[in-house]
Short mmCIF file of C-alpha atoms in Angstrom, two decimals:
data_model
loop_
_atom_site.label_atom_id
_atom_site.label_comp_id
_atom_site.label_asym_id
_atom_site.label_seq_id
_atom_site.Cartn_x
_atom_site.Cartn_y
_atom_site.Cartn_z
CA UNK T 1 12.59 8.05 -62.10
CA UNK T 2 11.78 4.65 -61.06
CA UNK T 3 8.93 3.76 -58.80
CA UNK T 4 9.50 3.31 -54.70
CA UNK T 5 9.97 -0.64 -53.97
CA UNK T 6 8.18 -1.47 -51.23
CA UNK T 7 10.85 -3.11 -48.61
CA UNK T 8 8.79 -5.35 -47.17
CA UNK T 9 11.40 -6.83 -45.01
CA UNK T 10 12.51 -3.23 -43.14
CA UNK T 11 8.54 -3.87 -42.54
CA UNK T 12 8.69 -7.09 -40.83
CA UNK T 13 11.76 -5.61 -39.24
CA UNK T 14 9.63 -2.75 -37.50
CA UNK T 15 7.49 -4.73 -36.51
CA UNK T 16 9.66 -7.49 -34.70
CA UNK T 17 11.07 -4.06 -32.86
CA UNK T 18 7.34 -3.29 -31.33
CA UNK T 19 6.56 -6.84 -30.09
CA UNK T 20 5.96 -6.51 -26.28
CA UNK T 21 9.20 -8.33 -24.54
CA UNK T 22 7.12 -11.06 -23.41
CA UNK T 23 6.04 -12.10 -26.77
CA UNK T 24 8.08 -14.74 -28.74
CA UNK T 25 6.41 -14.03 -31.89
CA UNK T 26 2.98 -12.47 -33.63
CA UNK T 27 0.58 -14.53 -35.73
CA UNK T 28 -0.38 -12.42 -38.53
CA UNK T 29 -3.96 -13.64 -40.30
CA UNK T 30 -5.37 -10.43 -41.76
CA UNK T 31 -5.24 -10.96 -45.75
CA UNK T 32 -4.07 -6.58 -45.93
CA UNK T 33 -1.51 -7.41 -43.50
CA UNK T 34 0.13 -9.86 -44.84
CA UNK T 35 0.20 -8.02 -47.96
CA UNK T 36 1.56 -5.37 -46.41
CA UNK T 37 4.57 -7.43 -44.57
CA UNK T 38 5.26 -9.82 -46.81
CA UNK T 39 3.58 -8.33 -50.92
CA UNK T 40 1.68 -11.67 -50.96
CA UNK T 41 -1.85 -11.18 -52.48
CA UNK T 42 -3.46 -13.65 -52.25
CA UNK T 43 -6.92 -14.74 -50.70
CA UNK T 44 -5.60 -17.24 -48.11
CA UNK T 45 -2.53 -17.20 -45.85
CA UNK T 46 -0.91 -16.15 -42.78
CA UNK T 47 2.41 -15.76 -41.10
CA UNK T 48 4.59 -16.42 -38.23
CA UNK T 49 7.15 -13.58 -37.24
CA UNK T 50 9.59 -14.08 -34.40
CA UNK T 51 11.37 -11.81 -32.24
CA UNK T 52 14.35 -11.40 -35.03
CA UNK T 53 11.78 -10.74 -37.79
CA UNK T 54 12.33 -14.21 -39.47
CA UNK T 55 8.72 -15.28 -40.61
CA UNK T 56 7.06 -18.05 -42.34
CA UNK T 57 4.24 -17.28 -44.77
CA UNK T 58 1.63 -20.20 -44.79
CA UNK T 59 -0.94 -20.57 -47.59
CA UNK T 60 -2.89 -23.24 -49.97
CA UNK T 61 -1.56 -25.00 -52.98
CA UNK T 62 -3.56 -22.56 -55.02
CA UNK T 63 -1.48 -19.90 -54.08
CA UNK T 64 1.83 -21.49 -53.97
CA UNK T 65 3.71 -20.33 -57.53
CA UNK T 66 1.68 -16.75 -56.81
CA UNK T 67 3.16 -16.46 -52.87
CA UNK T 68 7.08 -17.47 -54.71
CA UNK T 69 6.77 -14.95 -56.86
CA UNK T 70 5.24 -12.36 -54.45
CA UNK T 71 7.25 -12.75 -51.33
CA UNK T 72 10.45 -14.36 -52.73
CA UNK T 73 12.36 -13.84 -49.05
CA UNK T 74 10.05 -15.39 -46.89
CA UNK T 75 9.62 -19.39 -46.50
CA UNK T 76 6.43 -20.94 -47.51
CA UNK T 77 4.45 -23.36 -45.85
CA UNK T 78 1.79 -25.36 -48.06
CA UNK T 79 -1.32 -25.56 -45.62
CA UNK T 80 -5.15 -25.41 -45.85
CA UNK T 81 -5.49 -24.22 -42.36
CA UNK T 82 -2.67 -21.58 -42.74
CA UNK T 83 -3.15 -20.04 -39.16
CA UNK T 84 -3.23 -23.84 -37.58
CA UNK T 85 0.10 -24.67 -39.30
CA UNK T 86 1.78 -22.17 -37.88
CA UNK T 87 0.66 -22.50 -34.91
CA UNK T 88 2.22 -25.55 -35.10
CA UNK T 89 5.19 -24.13 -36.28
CA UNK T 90 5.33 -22.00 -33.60
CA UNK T 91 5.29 -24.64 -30.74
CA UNK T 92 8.39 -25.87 -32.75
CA UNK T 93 10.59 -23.05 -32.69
CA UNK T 94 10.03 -23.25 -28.89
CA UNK T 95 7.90 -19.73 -29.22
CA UNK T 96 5.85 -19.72 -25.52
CA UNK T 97 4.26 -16.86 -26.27
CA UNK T 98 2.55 -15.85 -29.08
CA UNK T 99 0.11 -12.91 -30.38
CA UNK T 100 -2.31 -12.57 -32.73
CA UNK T 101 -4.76 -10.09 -33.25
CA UNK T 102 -8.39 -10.46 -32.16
CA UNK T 103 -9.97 -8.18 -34.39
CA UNK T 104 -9.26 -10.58 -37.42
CA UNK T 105 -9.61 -14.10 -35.82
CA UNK T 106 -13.07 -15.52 -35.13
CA UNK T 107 -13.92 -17.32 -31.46
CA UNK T 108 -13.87 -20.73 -33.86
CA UNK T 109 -10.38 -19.95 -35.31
CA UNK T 110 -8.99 -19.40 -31.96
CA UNK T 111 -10.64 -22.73 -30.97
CA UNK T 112 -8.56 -24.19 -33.25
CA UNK T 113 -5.69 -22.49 -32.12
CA UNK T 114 -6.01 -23.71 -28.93
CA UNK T 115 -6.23 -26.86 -29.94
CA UNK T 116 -3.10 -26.92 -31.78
CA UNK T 117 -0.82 -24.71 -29.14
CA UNK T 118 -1.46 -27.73 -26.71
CA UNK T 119 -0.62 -26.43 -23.97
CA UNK T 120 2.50 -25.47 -25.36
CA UNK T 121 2.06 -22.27 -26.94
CA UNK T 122 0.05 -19.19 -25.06
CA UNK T 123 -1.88 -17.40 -27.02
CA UNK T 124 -2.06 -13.45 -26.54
CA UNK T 125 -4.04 -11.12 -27.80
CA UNK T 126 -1.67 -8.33 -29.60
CA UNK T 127 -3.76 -5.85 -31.34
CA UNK T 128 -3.46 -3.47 -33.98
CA UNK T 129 0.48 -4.23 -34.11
CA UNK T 130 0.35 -3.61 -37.75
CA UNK T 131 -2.00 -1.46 -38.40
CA UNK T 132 -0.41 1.26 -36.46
CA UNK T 133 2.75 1.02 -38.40
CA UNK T 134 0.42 0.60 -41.63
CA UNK T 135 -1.29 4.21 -40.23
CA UNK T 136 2.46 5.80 -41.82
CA UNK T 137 2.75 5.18 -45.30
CA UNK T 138 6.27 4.81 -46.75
CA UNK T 139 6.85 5.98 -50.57
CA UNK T 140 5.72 3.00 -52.48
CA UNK T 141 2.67 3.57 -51.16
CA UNK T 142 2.37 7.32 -51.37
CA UNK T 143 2.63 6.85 -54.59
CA UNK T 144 0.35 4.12 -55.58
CA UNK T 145 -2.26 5.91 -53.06
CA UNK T 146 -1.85 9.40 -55.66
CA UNK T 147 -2.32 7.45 -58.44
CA UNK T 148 -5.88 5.51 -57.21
CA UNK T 149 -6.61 9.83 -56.00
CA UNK T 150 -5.56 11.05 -60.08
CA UNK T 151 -7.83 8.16 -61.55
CA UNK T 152 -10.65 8.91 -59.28
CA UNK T 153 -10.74 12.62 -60.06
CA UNK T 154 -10.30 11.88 -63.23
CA UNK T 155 -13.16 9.76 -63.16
CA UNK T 156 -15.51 12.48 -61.54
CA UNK T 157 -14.72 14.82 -64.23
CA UNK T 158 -15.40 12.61 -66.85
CA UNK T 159 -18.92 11.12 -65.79
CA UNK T 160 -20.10 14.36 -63.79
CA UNK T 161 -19.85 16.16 -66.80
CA UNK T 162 -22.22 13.77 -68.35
CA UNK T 163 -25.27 13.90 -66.16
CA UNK T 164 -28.17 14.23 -67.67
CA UNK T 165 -31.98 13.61 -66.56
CA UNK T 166 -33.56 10.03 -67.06
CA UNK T 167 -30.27 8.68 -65.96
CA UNK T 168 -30.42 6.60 -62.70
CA UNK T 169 -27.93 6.46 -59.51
CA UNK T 170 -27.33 2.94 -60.75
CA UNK T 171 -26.28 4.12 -64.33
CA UNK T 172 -23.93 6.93 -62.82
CA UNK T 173 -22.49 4.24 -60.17
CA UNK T 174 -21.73 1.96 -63.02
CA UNK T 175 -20.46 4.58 -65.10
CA UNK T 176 -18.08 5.81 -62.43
CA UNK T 177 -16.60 2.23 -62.17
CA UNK T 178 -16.12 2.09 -65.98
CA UNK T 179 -14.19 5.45 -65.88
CA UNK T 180 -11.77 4.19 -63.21
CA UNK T 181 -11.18 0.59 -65.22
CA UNK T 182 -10.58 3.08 -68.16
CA UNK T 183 -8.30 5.14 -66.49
CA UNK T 184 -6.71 2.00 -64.94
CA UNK T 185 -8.40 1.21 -61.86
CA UNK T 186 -7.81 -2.63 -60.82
CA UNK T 187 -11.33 -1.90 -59.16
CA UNK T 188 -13.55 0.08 -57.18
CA UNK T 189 -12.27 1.11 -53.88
CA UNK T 190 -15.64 0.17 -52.36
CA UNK T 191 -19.47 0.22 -53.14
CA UNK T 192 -19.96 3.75 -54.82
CA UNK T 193 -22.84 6.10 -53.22
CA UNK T 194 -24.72 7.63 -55.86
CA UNK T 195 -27.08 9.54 -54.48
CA UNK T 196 -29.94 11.93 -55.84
CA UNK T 197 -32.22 14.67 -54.69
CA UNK T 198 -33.53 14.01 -51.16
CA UNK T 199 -31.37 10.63 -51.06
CA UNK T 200 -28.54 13.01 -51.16
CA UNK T 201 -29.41 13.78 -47.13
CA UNK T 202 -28.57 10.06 -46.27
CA UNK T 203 -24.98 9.68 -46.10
CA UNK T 204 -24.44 5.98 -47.05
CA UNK T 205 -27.41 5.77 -49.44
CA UNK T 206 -26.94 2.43 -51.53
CA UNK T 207 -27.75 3.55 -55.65
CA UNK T 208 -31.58 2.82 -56.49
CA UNK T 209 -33.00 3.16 -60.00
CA UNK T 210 -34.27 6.53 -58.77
CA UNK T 211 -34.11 8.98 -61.87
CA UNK T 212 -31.90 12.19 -61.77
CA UNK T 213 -35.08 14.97 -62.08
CA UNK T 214 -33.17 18.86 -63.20
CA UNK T 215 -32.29 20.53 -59.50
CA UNK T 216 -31.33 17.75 -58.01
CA UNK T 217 -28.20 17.70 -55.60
CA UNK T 218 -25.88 14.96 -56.88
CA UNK T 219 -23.47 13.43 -53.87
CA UNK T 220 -20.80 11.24 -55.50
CA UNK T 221 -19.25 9.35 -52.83
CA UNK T 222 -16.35 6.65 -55.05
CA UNK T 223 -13.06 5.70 -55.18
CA UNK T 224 -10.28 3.68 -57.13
CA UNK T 225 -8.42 0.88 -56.18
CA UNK T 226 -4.56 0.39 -57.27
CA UNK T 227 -2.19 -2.32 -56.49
CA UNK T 228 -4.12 -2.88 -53.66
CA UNK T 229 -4.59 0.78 -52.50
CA UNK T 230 -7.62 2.73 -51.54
CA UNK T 231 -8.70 6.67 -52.78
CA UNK T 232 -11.61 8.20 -51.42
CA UNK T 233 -13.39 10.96 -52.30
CA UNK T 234 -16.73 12.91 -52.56
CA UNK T 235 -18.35 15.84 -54.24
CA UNK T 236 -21.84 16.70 -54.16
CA UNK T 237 -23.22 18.57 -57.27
CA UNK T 238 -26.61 19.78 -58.56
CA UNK T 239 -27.77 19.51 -62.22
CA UNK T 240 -29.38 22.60 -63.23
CA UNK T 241 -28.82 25.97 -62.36
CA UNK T 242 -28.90 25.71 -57.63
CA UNK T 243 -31.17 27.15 -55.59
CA UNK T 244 -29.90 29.78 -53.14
CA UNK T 245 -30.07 27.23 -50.55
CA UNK T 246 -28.25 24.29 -52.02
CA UNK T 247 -25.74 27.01 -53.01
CA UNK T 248 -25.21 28.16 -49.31
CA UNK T 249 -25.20 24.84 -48.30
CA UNK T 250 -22.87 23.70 -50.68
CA UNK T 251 -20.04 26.73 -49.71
CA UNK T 252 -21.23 26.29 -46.44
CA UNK T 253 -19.49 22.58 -46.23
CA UNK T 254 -17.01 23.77 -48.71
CA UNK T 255 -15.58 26.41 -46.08
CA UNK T 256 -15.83 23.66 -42.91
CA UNK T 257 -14.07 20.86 -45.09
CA UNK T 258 -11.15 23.21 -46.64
CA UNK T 259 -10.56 24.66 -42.76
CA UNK T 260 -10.82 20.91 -41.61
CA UNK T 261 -7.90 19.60 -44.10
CA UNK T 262 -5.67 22.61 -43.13
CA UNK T 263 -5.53 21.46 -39.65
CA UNK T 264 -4.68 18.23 -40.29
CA UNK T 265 -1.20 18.84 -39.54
CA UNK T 266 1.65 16.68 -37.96
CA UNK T 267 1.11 16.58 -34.13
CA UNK T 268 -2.87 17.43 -35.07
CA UNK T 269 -5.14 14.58 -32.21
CA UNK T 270 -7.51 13.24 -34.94
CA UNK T 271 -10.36 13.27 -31.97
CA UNK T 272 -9.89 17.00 -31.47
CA UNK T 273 -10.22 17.51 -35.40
CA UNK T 274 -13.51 15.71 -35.20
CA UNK T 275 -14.56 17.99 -32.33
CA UNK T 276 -13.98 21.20 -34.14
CA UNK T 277 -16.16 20.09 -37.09
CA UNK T 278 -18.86 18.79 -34.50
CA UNK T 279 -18.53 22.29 -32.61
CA UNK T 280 -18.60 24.05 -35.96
CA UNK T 281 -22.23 21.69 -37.17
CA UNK T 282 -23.85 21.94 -33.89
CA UNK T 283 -23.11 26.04 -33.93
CA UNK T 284 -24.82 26.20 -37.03
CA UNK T 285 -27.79 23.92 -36.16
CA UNK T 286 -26.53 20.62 -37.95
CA UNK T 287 -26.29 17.47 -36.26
CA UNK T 288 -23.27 15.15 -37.15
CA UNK T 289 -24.36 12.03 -38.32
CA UNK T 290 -20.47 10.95 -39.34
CA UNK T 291 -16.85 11.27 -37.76
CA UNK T 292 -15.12 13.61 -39.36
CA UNK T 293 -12.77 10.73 -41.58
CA UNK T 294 -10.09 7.91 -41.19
CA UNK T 295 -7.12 6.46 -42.77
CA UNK T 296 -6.73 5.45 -45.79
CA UNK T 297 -4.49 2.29 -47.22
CA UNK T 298 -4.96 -1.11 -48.00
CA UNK T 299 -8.58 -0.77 -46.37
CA UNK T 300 -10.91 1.62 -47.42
CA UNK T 301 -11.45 2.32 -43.28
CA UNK T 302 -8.20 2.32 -41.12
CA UNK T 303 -6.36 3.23 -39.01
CA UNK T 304 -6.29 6.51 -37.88
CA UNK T 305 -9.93 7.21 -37.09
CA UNK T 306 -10.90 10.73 -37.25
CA UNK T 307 -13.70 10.01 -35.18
CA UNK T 308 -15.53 11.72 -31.81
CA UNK T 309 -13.97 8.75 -29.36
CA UNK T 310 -10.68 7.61 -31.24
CA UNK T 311 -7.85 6.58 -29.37
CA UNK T 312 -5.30 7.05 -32.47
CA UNK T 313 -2.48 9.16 -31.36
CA UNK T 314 -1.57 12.85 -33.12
CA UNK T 315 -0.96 12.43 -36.56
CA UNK T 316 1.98 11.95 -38.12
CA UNK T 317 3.84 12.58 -41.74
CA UNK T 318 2.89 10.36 -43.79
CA UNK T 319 -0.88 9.71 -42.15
CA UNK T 320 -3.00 9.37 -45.43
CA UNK T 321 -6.28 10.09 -43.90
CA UNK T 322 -9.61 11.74 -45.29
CA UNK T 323 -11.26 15.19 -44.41
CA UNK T 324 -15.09 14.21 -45.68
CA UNK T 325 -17.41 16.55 -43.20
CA UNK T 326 -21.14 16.76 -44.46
CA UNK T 327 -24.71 18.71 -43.84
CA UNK T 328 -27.56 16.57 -44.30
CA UNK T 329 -31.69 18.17 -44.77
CA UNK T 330 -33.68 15.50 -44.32
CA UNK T 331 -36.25 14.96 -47.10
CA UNK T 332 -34.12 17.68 -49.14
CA UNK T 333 -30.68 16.91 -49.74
CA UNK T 334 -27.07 16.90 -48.90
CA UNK T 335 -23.81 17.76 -48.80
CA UNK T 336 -20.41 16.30 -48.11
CA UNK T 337 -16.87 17.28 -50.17
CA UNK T 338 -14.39 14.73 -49.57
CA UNK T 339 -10.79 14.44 -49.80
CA UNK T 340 -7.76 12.33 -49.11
CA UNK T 341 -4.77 13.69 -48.02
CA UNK T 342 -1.50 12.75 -47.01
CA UNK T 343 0.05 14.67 -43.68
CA UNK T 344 3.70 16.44 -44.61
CA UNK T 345 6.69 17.34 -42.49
CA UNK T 346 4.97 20.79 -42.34
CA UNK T 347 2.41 22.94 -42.82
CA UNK T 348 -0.84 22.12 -44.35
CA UNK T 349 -1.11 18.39 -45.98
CA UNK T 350 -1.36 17.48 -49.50
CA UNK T 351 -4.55 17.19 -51.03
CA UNK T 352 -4.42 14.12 -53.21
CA UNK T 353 -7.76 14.05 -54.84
CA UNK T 354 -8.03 17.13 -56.86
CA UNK T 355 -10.79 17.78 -58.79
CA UNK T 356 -12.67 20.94 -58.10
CA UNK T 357 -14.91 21.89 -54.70
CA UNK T 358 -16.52 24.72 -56.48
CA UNK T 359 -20.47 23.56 -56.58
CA UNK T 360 -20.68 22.30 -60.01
CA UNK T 361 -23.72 23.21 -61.65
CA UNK T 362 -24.13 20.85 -64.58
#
């Protein structure tokens, strides 16, 4: 069966349908949403929707061949300053009202805005437009999204099987992006956290040249990037037989993250999932140091938050989000099992990254 096509013009469509009524059109300058509306993936650009969904796309002469070939149904504007142009543009279509979204334009860009509107175009802020209809994936991107989650596991299997002492959490991050590339990985997702032994109780530890000593807890925190798309995913193992303790805490996060991802139904508030893991850590004597996870996509961190205060509504099918709770000893070590998962119809969601929870003892 042939691969989903992403219709990237039913996307600019949905999005001309959420514009508030007093908005003539959106200026779009976020590089993963204008990927996402128009398939252009390139560095630089920008576009101008209107109220029927007709956009321009405006980027460099660098890009100009790779934006033809990438968004072949949208008109392209050669410009430098790609948000300016359109601006311009804007003012003559007769557009009075225009958003854009603050989160991804700098008080010096809007400056130049400004400057260019004249007087003529009003500029209003219009957040998160996109990234809320981003927060549902369609099928092209469920399935690019399962393929980064196969390559990652894969990944873990091969180089966690591998571990041996001497090596450091530099050598196991780099070996964990050669597995991905291998396995066909455009890239790493993000920064890998490698983490050993006591570093294993700090949950974004950046990889030192610390060596891996036998008994050590092991968190592997990585993920794969494909066709633009994010996976995320952790598992924490120990090399060496475990200790009772790193055992119970192991099964003990094991049991909170595999009741977590069950809940994370359609209709599920993704602040009242993070409250039942930090009622469930607090009962035991742990103190949260992390929401509970977020979406996944394009960005490594979107939209929806899974966090104590996040205003994202209940989730809905489609929601590719992650369950990652953790238990962190300070000065001892760590825990957190991570997964992505995409929210179904019904029932319990689909766990995406599969390789195994079981503490690995290697």
């Amino acid at each position: 069966m042939p691969a989903a096509r992403a219709d990237h013009a039913g996307r600019r469509e949905a999005l001309a349908r959420v514009l508030s009524p007093d908005l003539g059109g959106l200026l779009v300058t976020s590089v993963e949403n204008v990927r996402y509306l128009t398939g252009f993936a390139g560095s630089h650009g920008a576009i101008l929707l209107d109220r029927t969904g007709d956009s321009w796309l405006a980027t460099d002469g660098r890009y100009l061949e790779r934006a033809a070939a990438e968004a072949p149904d949208v008109e392209c504007l050669e410009a430098r300053r790609a948000a300016v142009t359109l601006v311009a543009k804007a003012r003559e279509l007769g557009i009075a009202r225009l958003g854009y979204d603050g989160a991804s334009t700098t008080v010096e860009a809007l400056d130049a805005l400004t400057k260019e509107a004249a007087g003529q175009v009003e500029l209003v802020r219009a957040p998160h437009l996109v990234e809320q209809l981003r927060s549902v994936k369609d099928p092209a991107e469920l399935a690019v999204i399962e393929r980064a989650c196969a390559i990652t596991a894969q990944a873990f299997e091969a180089v966690a099987g591998g571990l041996v002492t001497g090596m450091t959490e530099r050598d196991v991050a780099w070996q964990l992006t050669v597995a991905m590339r291998e396995r066909g990985a455009d890239a790493d997702a993000f920064d890998s956290i490698v983490a050993f032994g006591p570093h294993s109780a700090i949950p974004h530890h950046e990889p030192t040249d610390r060596p891996l000593q036998r008994g050590d807890l092991v968190k592997l925190d990585f993920g794969a990037r494909v066709d633009g798309y994010c996976s995320d995913m952790t598992r924490t193992v120990v090399l060496g037989p475990g200790a009772a303790w790193q055992r119970e805490l192991h099964e003990q996060v094991r049991q909170l993250q595999s009741g977590l991802s069950d809940a994370a139904v359609s209709g599920a508030v993704p602040s009242d999932l993070d409250a039942a893991m930090r009622a469930s850590l607090l009962g035991e004597g742990h103190h949260p140091l992390h929401g509970l996870g977020h979406g996944v996509g394009l960005a490594i961190h979107e939209d929806p938050f899974l966090t104590e205060n996040s205003p994202a509504p209940a989730l809905r099918a489609g929601c590719v989000v992650t369950i990652e709770p953790g238990i962190y000893l300070s000065g001892r070590g760590g825990v957190r099992i991570e997964d992505t998962v995409v929210v179904t119809e019904s029932g319990a969601p689909r766990v995406l990254t599969t390789a195994p929870r079981d503490l690995l003892e290697v």
